[in-house]
Each structure stands twice: as C-alpha cells, then as structure tokens.
Amino acid sequence: MPWQSLLETRDRLPAGPLDDWYAALLGRAGDSSPFALAVLGGCLAATPGLAFLAGYQGALRALWPAAPRSLGALCVTENRSSRPADLHTRLDGLHLSGRKDFVTAAEAADWLLVAARSEEQGAPRLAVGVVRSGAPGARIEPLPALALMPDIGHARLHLDNVLCELLPGDGWDSYVKPFRSIEDLHVLAAITAWLYGIGRDGGWPAALRLRLLALIGGCAEVARHSASEPVTHLLLAGLFAQFEALRPEVDAAIGAGAESWAALWTRDCNLLAVARSARDKRLEKAAAALGF
C-alpha cells in the first residue's frame, strides 16, 4: 500500500457517470494493487457510494487478478438469495441462460461475472462465466434507485443463451464464497479512507484521524491473507469491531462539520451493515474452528 500517496491525496474526483468516474480513478491509480485502488478511490470519492464502488472494484480484482481494467460486476443473486441451491441460471456448454435480480453498477459495467448452475459433469456444481456488456442475448433492466447509495445504480440482468468465457475452478469455492469477505474488507477500507479524507480536510482531532489510518493499516494486513481461512474471518470481524467503536466519534465529528458531508454520511452510513448477518455467521464458524 503506497501510504505516502494516501497522505498526500487532496483533490477529489467530481461525481459523474460511474464508468467515467472509474476511468478517472484508474488514471490516478495507475498500476496500483486492488487494495490500493480501493483506498485511493475512497479518498478521492465525492460520496460514500463512490467510495463503495472503488472498494467493490478493488475486491473484484482481488478475486480475479486477470480482470479487465474496465468497470465490472459480479452477478449472483436470484430472488434475494445467493445460495447455490436457489440459483436457476444455467450454463450449457459456454452459453448462459437465466436472470440475475440485483447487479451492482450493471448499467456502467463493461464485463459481468455470472454465477450459474452446471450439470454437465454429473453432480450439479456452480460455475462462473464472463459476459461482455452488450453481448447478444444479454439485456440490462435498470431498477429504481435505492435510498442507500442512490448514486450507485442496480439492475436486473437477463441472459438468453449468451456466450461466455468460463473461469477455472469451482464457482462457489473459488469465487462466490470468498468474494463475500473480500468485498467486505475492500469496502471497509474504502469507506474508512473516505472518512479519513473528510477528517483531514475538516480538521478532525489528530487522534481520531490516526485511528482511522490504523484501521486502514489493519485492512491492508488482512488483505494479504486468503479469504477462505477461518483466521481471516476472525481478523475481519476485529476490523469491523474497531470501526463500530469509532462510530460515535466519527458521527460527532462529521456532524459538526460541513452540512453537505453530514447529509451524505447520514444517508449512507449504514452501508457497511448490509452484509452484517452473513459476516456474523462466518465469524461464528471461524470462532468455532479456532476455539476462540
């Protein structure tokens, strides 16, 4: 992680169309690691939603190091479930058919990782295929903006015999399952970096800014470990506990500053709580495995 660049970063990127904003971020980030991309994007973001987007894109690249540089999305959820048994999207050879109901930034994405059931080799298994936006048979249906992060769109993806590039490995164990923790980590780092930037510019107490930096440093260490290991889930839970312990000070500091920042934080401050139940289940299993 290039800490000096984080400390020196000042000029935020103006909000705009997501693909344009992300292209501008890539111009600033160069060949940064996925984690550094998430942190730099958080520090440069004009909104918590854009910080989330930077963390999400960093997580995708940590999951799939060969990902194109352009903006992408992971497509798993169907009927509010991501359990393999509940997925109806099917892979037939190299063609995908089905529907994904909740795809983050789908309208701006250049490529899509699609989880699908495959039954060609006996027992059903999960596979992940890469679909290019605009491919024949692929259609994006925009969904209404959410109250949380309304600047980050979501859409439904329809697939009708769409040609894909199949990724190696088991779709669940190699991609869908680890991504949950990878995304949590990178988004936490990006949101913390956003808060650090607000605090630096707003003259927050040095002790609070130092604790935010320390939290990002903890995220950087956990990013070095496999997302499938129980100890990683334990450490990740510790990082979220640190963030929650900082919340009263953060809320007070941002509330005492510019109204524009306070309004954004009031609107989006709960974005890290969206996946809390899944994290709690992973922590419970990790704690049992490690005798914690």
Short mmCIF file of C-alpha atoms in Angstrom, two decimals:
data_model
loop_
_atom_site.label_atom_id
_atom_site.label_comp_id
_atom_site.label_asym_id
_atom_site.label_seq_id
_atom_site.Cartn_x
_atom_site.Cartn_y
_atom_site.Cartn_z
CA MET A 1 0.00 0.00 0.00
CA PRO A 2 1.55 3.38 -1.05
CA TRP A 3 0.88 5.21 2.21
CA GLN A 4 2.62 8.39 1.13
CA SER A 5 0.23 8.84 -1.79
CA LEU A 6 -2.72 8.36 0.55
CA LEU A 7 -1.44 11.05 2.90
CA GLU A 8 -0.78 13.43 0.01
CA THR A 9 -4.06 12.86 -1.88
CA ARG A 10 -6.18 16.02 -1.78
CA ASP A 11 -8.24 16.72 -4.87
CA ARG A 12 -11.37 14.61 -5.02
CA LEU A 13 -12.69 13.37 -8.34
CA PRO A 14 -16.01 15.05 -9.19
CA ALA A 15 -19.06 12.80 -9.24
CA GLY A 16 -20.34 11.82 -12.67
CA PRO A 17 -21.34 8.76 -14.73
CA LEU A 18 -19.91 5.72 -13.00
CA ASP A 19 -17.81 4.49 -15.91
CA ASP A 20 -16.31 7.95 -16.43
CA TRP A 21 -15.60 8.34 -12.71
CA TYR A 22 -13.94 4.95 -12.56
CA ALA A 23 -11.84 5.68 -15.66
CA ALA A 24 -10.64 8.87 -13.98
CA LEU A 25 -9.78 6.88 -10.85
CA LEU A 26 -7.76 4.41 -12.92
CA GLY A 27 -5.90 7.36 -14.41
CA ARG A 28 -4.87 8.41 -10.92
CA ALA A 29 -4.23 4.89 -9.61
CA GLY A 30 -2.03 3.59 -12.43
CA ASP A 31 -0.97 0.01 -11.75
CA SER A 32 -1.96 0.04 -8.08
CA SER A 33 -2.84 -3.19 -6.30
CA PRO A 34 -6.54 -3.98 -5.81
CA PHE A 35 -6.32 -2.89 -2.17
CA ALA A 36 -4.54 0.36 -3.02
CA LEU A 37 -7.17 1.03 -5.71
CA ALA A 38 -9.91 0.67 -3.08
CA VAL A 39 -8.19 3.01 -0.61
CA LEU A 40 -7.20 5.65 -3.16
CA GLY A 41 -10.71 5.53 -4.64
CA GLY A 42 -12.21 6.01 -1.19
CA CYS A 43 -10.01 9.01 -0.52
CA LEU A 44 -10.84 10.57 -3.92
CA ALA A 45 -14.58 9.83 -3.80
CA ALA A 46 -17.08 12.66 -3.56
CA THR A 47 -19.69 10.40 -1.93
CA PRO A 48 -19.76 7.25 0.22
CA GLY A 49 -21.38 5.50 -2.74
CA LEU A 50 -18.40 6.20 -4.98
CA ALA A 51 -16.09 5.05 -2.19
CA PHE A 52 -18.12 1.82 -2.11
CA LEU A 53 -17.70 1.48 -5.88
CA ALA A 54 -13.92 1.79 -5.55
CA GLY A 55 -13.89 -0.87 -2.85
CA TYR A 56 -16.15 -3.13 -4.91
CA GLN A 57 -13.93 -2.83 -7.98
CA GLY A 58 -10.82 -3.49 -5.92
CA ALA A 59 -12.49 -6.59 -4.48
CA LEU A 60 -13.33 -7.88 -7.97
CA ARG A 61 -9.68 -7.59 -8.97
CA ALA A 62 -8.52 -9.29 -5.79
CA LEU A 63 -10.93 -12.11 -6.64
CA TRP A 64 -9.95 -12.31 -10.33
CA PRO A 65 -6.46 -10.86 -10.90
CA ALA A 66 -6.85 -11.22 -14.70
CA ALA A 67 -9.93 -8.95 -14.74
CA PRO A 68 -10.02 -6.24 -17.43
CA ARG A 69 -9.16 -2.74 -16.22
CA SER A 70 -12.65 -1.51 -17.07
CA LEU A 71 -15.57 -1.47 -14.63
CA GLY A 72 -17.11 -4.87 -13.82
CA ALA A 73 -19.76 -6.55 -11.68
CA LEU A 74 -20.43 -9.88 -10.01
CA CYS A 75 -23.87 -11.36 -10.72
CA VAL A 76 -25.09 -13.95 -8.24
CA THR A 77 -28.36 -13.04 -6.51
CA GLU A 78 -31.67 -14.50 -7.69
CA ASN A 79 -34.92 -13.93 -5.80
CA ARG A 80 -32.95 -12.36 -2.92
CA SER A 81 -30.81 -15.46 -2.47
CA SER A 82 -27.23 -16.32 -3.39
CA ARG A 83 -27.38 -19.93 -2.17
CA PRO A 84 -26.31 -22.33 -4.94
CA ALA A 85 -29.46 -24.42 -4.47
CA ASP A 86 -31.62 -21.35 -5.17
CA LEU A 87 -29.93 -20.32 -8.43
CA HIS A 88 -31.80 -21.06 -11.65
CA THR A 89 -29.36 -19.54 -14.14
CA ARG A 90 -27.85 -22.40 -16.14
CA LEU A 91 -24.63 -22.98 -18.04
CA ASP A 92 -24.97 -25.10 -21.19
CA GLY A 93 -21.59 -25.58 -22.80
CA LEU A 94 -20.35 -22.00 -22.98
CA HIS A 95 -23.80 -20.40 -23.01
CA LEU A 96 -25.69 -18.85 -20.10
CA SER A 97 -29.45 -18.54 -19.67
CA GLY A 98 -31.36 -17.11 -16.73
CA ARG A 99 -31.82 -13.93 -14.72
CA LYS A 100 -29.87 -12.11 -12.03
CA ASP A 101 -32.01 -9.82 -9.93
CA PHE A 102 -29.59 -7.44 -8.23
CA VAL A 103 -26.40 -6.44 -10.04
CA THR A 104 -24.41 -3.51 -8.69
CA ALA A 105 -23.44 -0.86 -11.27
CA ALA A 106 -24.65 -3.16 -14.06
CA GLU A 107 -25.56 -0.33 -16.44
CA ALA A 108 -22.00 1.01 -16.33
CA ALA A 109 -20.18 -2.33 -16.24
CA ASP A 110 -18.09 -3.42 -19.22
CA TRP A 111 -17.95 -7.06 -18.09
CA LEU A 112 -20.00 -9.31 -15.82
CA LEU A 113 -19.05 -12.35 -13.77
CA VAL A 114 -22.12 -14.59 -13.79
CA ALA A 115 -22.62 -17.50 -11.38
CA ALA A 116 -24.63 -20.37 -12.88
CA ARG A 117 -25.56 -23.98 -12.22
CA SER A 118 -23.80 -26.57 -14.39
CA GLU A 119 -24.93 -30.19 -14.56
CA GLU A 120 -22.77 -31.38 -17.44
CA GLN A 121 -20.32 -33.36 -15.32
CA GLY A 122 -22.68 -35.40 -13.16
CA ALA A 123 -23.46 -33.76 -9.82
CA PRO A 124 -24.65 -30.13 -10.08
CA ARG A 125 -21.96 -27.56 -9.41
CA LEU A 126 -21.58 -23.81 -9.62
CA ALA A 127 -19.59 -22.23 -12.43
CA VAL A 128 -18.69 -18.61 -13.20
CA GLY A 129 -18.67 -17.23 -16.71
CA VAL A 130 -17.55 -13.85 -18.04
CA VAL A 131 -20.07 -11.96 -20.18
CA ARG A 132 -19.31 -8.75 -22.00
CA SER A 133 -21.87 -5.98 -21.67
CA GLY A 134 -24.00 -5.74 -24.79
CA ALA A 135 -23.32 -9.33 -25.85
CA PRO A 136 -26.10 -10.89 -27.97
CA GLY A 137 -28.81 -12.24 -25.68
CA ALA A 138 -27.75 -10.13 -22.67
CA ARG A 139 -30.12 -7.38 -21.53
CA ILE A 140 -29.84 -4.95 -18.61
CA GLU A 141 -33.07 -3.85 -16.91
CA PRO A 142 -32.44 -0.78 -14.70
CA LEU A 143 -34.04 -0.87 -11.25
CA PRO A 144 -35.29 2.10 -9.20
CA ALA A 145 -32.66 3.90 -7.15
CA LEU A 146 -32.32 2.77 -3.55
CA ALA A 147 -32.46 5.09 -0.55
CA LEU A 148 -28.96 3.88 0.38
CA MET A 149 -26.27 4.99 -2.10
CA PRO A 150 -28.73 6.20 -4.75
CA ASP A 151 -25.80 7.30 -6.92
CA ILE A 152 -24.77 3.66 -7.43
CA GLY A 153 -27.29 2.03 -9.73
CA HIS A 154 -28.53 -1.55 -9.62
CA ALA A 155 -30.13 -3.57 -12.37
CA ARG A 156 -31.58 -6.93 -13.33
CA LEU A 157 -29.60 -8.97 -15.85
CA HIS A 158 -31.45 -11.13 -18.38
CA LEU A 159 -29.49 -13.86 -20.20
CA ASP A 160 -30.77 -15.78 -23.21
CA ASN A 161 -28.20 -18.31 -24.46
CA VAL A 162 -25.37 -15.79 -24.01
CA LEU A 163 -21.85 -16.85 -24.96
CA CYS A 164 -19.38 -16.60 -22.07
CA GLU A 165 -15.77 -17.26 -21.15
CA LEU A 166 -15.68 -19.88 -18.41
CA LEU A 167 -13.38 -19.18 -15.45
CA PRO A 168 -11.34 -22.07 -14.00
CA GLY A 169 -12.15 -23.62 -10.63
CA ASP A 170 -15.34 -24.23 -8.71
CA GLY A 171 -17.72 -21.28 -8.93
CA TRP A 172 -18.72 -21.41 -5.27
CA ASP A 173 -15.42 -22.19 -3.55
CA SER A 174 -13.19 -20.15 -5.84
CA TYR A 175 -15.38 -17.10 -6.48
CA VAL A 176 -18.79 -16.59 -4.86
CA LYS A 177 -17.97 -17.70 -1.31
CA PRO A 178 -14.61 -15.87 -0.89
CA PHE A 179 -15.92 -12.72 -2.55
CA ARG A 180 -18.20 -12.03 0.40
CA SER A 181 -15.20 -11.48 2.69
CA ILE A 182 -13.03 -9.86 0.03
CA GLU A 183 -15.76 -7.31 -0.69
CA ASP A 184 -16.36 -6.60 2.99
CA LEU A 185 -12.66 -5.91 3.53
CA HIS A 186 -12.12 -3.67 0.50
CA VAL A 187 -15.31 -1.69 1.05
CA LEU A 188 -14.44 -1.18 4.73
CA ALA A 189 -11.02 0.13 3.70
CA ALA A 190 -12.52 2.44 1.05
CA ILE A 191 -15.16 3.89 3.40
CA THR A 192 -12.55 4.41 6.13
CA ALA A 193 -10.34 6.19 3.59
CA TRP A 194 -13.29 8.42 2.64
CA LEU A 195 -13.78 9.32 6.28
CA TYR A 196 -10.06 9.92 6.71
CA GLY A 197 -10.12 12.37 3.79
CA ILE A 198 -13.13 14.19 5.23
CA GLY A 199 -11.43 14.34 8.61
CA ARG A 200 -8.16 15.62 7.20
CA ASP A 201 -9.87 18.40 5.28
CA GLY A 202 -12.25 19.17 8.13
CA GLY A 203 -9.61 19.39 10.83
CA TRP A 204 -10.83 16.44 12.89
CA PRO A 205 -8.85 15.64 16.05
CA ALA A 206 -5.48 14.07 15.21
CA ALA A 207 -6.17 11.11 17.49
CA LEU A 208 -9.30 10.19 15.51
CA ARG A 209 -7.53 10.53 12.17
CA LEU A 210 -4.68 8.35 13.43
CA ARG A 211 -7.13 5.64 14.46
CA LEU A 212 -8.73 5.75 11.03
CA LEU A 213 -5.28 5.33 9.46
CA ALA A 214 -4.55 2.45 11.80
CA LEU A 215 -7.79 0.77 10.75
CA ILE A 216 -6.79 1.06 7.08
CA GLY A 217 -3.43 -0.43 8.02
CA GLY A 218 -5.18 -3.37 9.65
CA CYS A 219 -7.22 -3.86 6.50
CA ALA A 220 -4.01 -3.89 4.44
CA GLU A 221 -2.62 -6.71 6.59
CA VAL A 222 -5.78 -8.81 6.35
CA ALA A 223 -5.82 -8.29 2.57
CA ARG A 224 -2.61 -10.34 2.41
CA HIS A 225 -4.39 -13.47 3.68
CA SER A 226 -6.68 -15.98 2.00
CA ALA A 227 -10.34 -15.06 2.28
CA SER A 228 -11.17 -18.74 2.81
CA GLU A 229 -9.22 -19.17 6.05
CA PRO A 230 -11.07 -19.03 9.41
CA VAL A 231 -8.40 -16.73 10.87
CA THR A 232 -9.12 -14.20 8.11
CA HIS A 233 -12.79 -14.11 9.11
CA LEU A 234 -11.76 -13.62 12.73
CA LEU A 235 -9.42 -10.74 11.88
CA LEU A 236 -12.01 -9.17 9.58
CA ALA A 237 -14.56 -9.24 12.40
CA GLY A 238 -12.00 -7.46 14.57
CA LEU A 239 -11.62 -4.72 11.99
CA PHE A 240 -15.38 -4.17 11.86
CA ALA A 241 -15.45 -4.08 15.65
CA GLN A 242 -12.81 -1.33 15.52
CA PHE A 243 -14.91 0.61 13.03
CA GLU A 244 -18.02 0.32 15.18
CA ALA A 245 -16.04 1.53 18.22
CA LEU A 246 -15.03 4.63 16.23
CA ARG A 247 -18.56 5.40 15.05
CA PRO A 248 -19.61 7.70 17.93
CA GLU A 249 -16.54 9.91 17.42
CA VAL A 250 -16.87 9.82 13.64
CA ASP A 251 -20.57 10.69 13.75
CA ALA A 252 -19.93 13.58 16.12
CA ALA A 253 -17.01 14.93 14.09
CA ILE A 254 -18.77 14.75 10.73
CA GLY A 255 -21.94 16.21 12.25
CA ALA A 256 -20.00 19.23 13.48
CA GLY A 257 -18.56 19.94 10.04
CA ALA A 258 -19.93 20.91 6.65
CA GLU A 259 -23.63 20.13 6.20
CA SER A 260 -23.02 18.58 2.78
CA TRP A 261 -20.72 15.88 4.20
CA ALA A 262 -23.01 15.29 7.18
CA ALA A 263 -26.01 14.79 4.88
CA LEU A 264 -24.15 12.25 2.76
CA TRP A 265 -22.99 10.33 5.82
CA THR A 266 -26.45 10.37 7.40
CA ARG A 267 -27.87 8.91 4.19
CA ASP A 268 -25.22 6.22 3.58
CA CYS A 269 -23.63 5.49 6.98
CA ASN A 270 -25.33 2.11 7.26
CA LEU A 271 -23.95 0.68 4.02
CA LEU A 272 -21.46 -1.46 5.96
CA ALA A 273 -24.30 -3.01 7.93
CA VAL A 274 -25.98 -4.51 4.85
CA ALA A 275 -23.96 -7.77 5.00
CA ARG A 276 -23.68 -7.93 8.79
CA SER A 277 -25.72 -11.12 9.24
CA ALA A 278 -23.55 -13.02 6.74
CA ARG A 279 -20.39 -11.76 8.47
CA ASP A 280 -21.75 -12.84 11.83
CA LYS A 281 -22.34 -16.36 10.52
CA ARG A 282 -18.80 -16.54 9.12
CA LEU A 283 -17.42 -15.29 12.42
CA GLU A 284 -19.39 -17.90 14.35
CA LYS A 285 -17.98 -20.69 12.19
CA ALA A 286 -14.44 -19.28 12.35
CA ALA A 287 -14.56 -18.89 16.11
CA ALA A 288 -15.73 -22.49 16.50
CA ALA A 289 -13.00 -23.77 14.18
CA LEU A 290 -10.28 -21.87 16.03
CA GLY A 291 -11.61 -22.40 19.55
CA PHE A 292 -11.91 -18.66 20.01
#
